Coordinates of C-alpha atoms in Angstrom, one line a residue:
M1 CA 110.9 92.6 81.2
S2 CA 109.6 96.0 82.4
K3 CA 108.2 98.6 80.0
S4 CA 110.2 101.8 79.7
S5 CA 108.6 105.2 79.4
L6 CA 109.4 108.8 80.3
A7 CA 106.8 108.6 83.1
L8 CA 108.4 105.6 84.6
D9 CA 111.9 107.0 84.2
A10 CA 110.8 110.1 86.1
L11 CA 109.0 108.2 88.8
P12 CA 109.5 110.1 92.1
P13 CA 111.2 108.1 94.8
E14 CA 108.2 108.7 97.1
V15 CA 105.9 107.0 94.6
S16 CA 108.3 104.2 94.0
L17 CA 108.5 103.6 97.8
A18 CA 104.7 103.8 98.1
L19 CA 104.2 101.2 95.4
Q20 CA 106.8 98.9 97.1
T21 CA 105.0 99.2 100.4
L22 CA 101.6 98.6 98.7
G23 CA 103.0 95.5 97.0
E24 CA 104.4 94.2 100.3
H25 CA 101.1 94.8 102.0
C26 CA 99.3 92.9 99.3
A27 CA 101.7 90.0 99.6
L28 CA 101.3 90.0 103.4
A29 CA 97.5 90.0 103.0
R30 CA 97.7 87.1 100.6
L31 CA 99.9 85.1 103.0
R32 CA 97.7 85.9 106.0
R33 CA 94.8 84.4 104.0
K34 CA 97.0 81.3 103.3
E35 CA 96.5 81.6 99.5
S36 CA 99.2 80.7 97.0
Q37 CA 100.5 83.0 94.4
R38 CA 98.8 80.8 91.8
Q39 CA 95.4 81.1 93.6
W40 CA 95.7 84.9 93.9
A41 CA 96.9 85.3 90.3
S42 CA 93.9 83.3 89.2
R43 CA 91.5 85.4 91.3
L44 CA 93.1 88.6 89.9
G45 CA 93.0 87.3 86.3
V46 CA 96.7 87.7 85.8
S47 CA 99.7 85.5 85.5
V48 CA 101.9 84.5 88.4
P49 CA 104.8 86.6 87.1
T50 CA 102.5 89.6 87.1
L51 CA 101.4 88.9 90.7
I52 CA 105.0 88.7 91.7
R53 CA 105.7 92.1 90.1
L54 CA 102.7 93.5 91.9
E55 CA 103.9 92.2 95.2
K56 CA 107.3 93.9 94.5
G57 CA 105.5 97.2 93.7
D58 CA 106.3 97.3 90.0
P59 CA 104.9 100.5 88.5
T60 CA 104.2 98.8 85.2
V61 CA 101.5 96.6 86.7
S62 CA 98.2 98.2 85.8
M63 CA 96.2 100.3 88.2
G64 CA 93.3 97.9 87.6
V65 CA 95.3 95.0 88.9
Y66 CA 96.4 96.9 92.0
A67 CA 92.8 98.0 92.5
T68 CA 91.5 94.4 92.2
A69 CA 94.1 93.2 94.7
L70 CA 92.8 95.8 97.1
W71 CA 89.3 94.6 96.4
L72 CA 90.3 91.0 97.2
I73 CA 91.4 92.1 100.7
G74 CA 88.4 94.4 101.2
L75 CA 90.2 97.7 100.9
S76 CA 89.0 99.0 97.5
A77 CA 86.5 101.5 99.0
G78 CA 89.3 103.9 99.9
L79 CA 90.5 104.2 96.3
A80 CA 87.9 106.8 95.3
E81 CA 89.0 109.0 98.3
L82 CA 92.6 109.1 97.3
A83 CA 92.1 112.0 95.0
D84 CA 89.2 113.6 96.8
P85 CA 89.1 117.3 95.8
A86 CA 88.3 118.2 99.4
K87 CA 91.7 116.8 100.4
D88 CA 93.6 118.5 97.6
L89 CA 95.2 121.2 99.8
R90 CA 97.2 122.8 97.0
A91 CA 94.1 123.3 94.9
L92 CA 92.2 124.6 97.9
E93 CA 95.0 127.1 98.7
S94 CA 95.0 128.2 95.1
D95 CA 91.2 128.7 95.2
V96 CA 91.5 130.8 98.3
R97 CA 94.3 132.9 96.8
Q98 CA 92.2 133.4 93.6
A99 CA 89.1 134.4 95.6
S100 CA 91.2 136.8 97.6
R101 CA 92.6 138.5 94.5
L102 CA 89.1 138.7 93.0
R103 CA 87.7 140.3 96.1
A104 CA 90.6 142.8 96.2
R105 CA 90.0 143.7 92.6
R106 CA 86.3 144.2 93.2
T107 CA 87.0 146.3 96.3
R108 CA 89.4 148.5 94.3
A109 CA 86.9 148.8 91.5
S110 CA 84.1 149.8 93.9
R111 CA 86.3 152.5 95.5
A112 CA 87.2 153.9 92.1
T113 CA 83.6 154.2 91.0
P114 CA 81.9 157.3 92.5
P115 CA 78.6 156.7 94.3
P116 CA 75.5 157.5 92.2
T117 CA 74.3 161.0 92.4
P118 CA 70.7 161.5 93.4
N119 CA 68.4 162.6 90.5
A120 CA 66.6 165.8 91.2
E121 CA 63.4 164.4 89.7
D122 CA 63.4 161.6 92.2
D123 CA 63.1 164.1 95.1
Q124 CA 59.7 165.4 93.8

């Protein structure tokens, strides 16, 4: 029986579809390697019913189990890159907007400040 939570109830359709696709890909990888569900479940350290849920893309299966399945098929290296800050376009755009606002404020402030007047004693 699946766990229920607010996060799971609000799961975006795109995320649900991505998990289903990931599960299908893991199942296909297992089949291509000619391994049974029992063998893979044992290698993953989970029960066969948990493996079946993973292969269906169940969001209640832990991230660690999905990550280990990716490791079994040699694709775990890409996990760390999924949330790479350099690929986070929204945050990058926000950083650029913030830097632009800061630059505009500094420009306005420098225009509002009169240039320093030369000191008569410095001329001598």
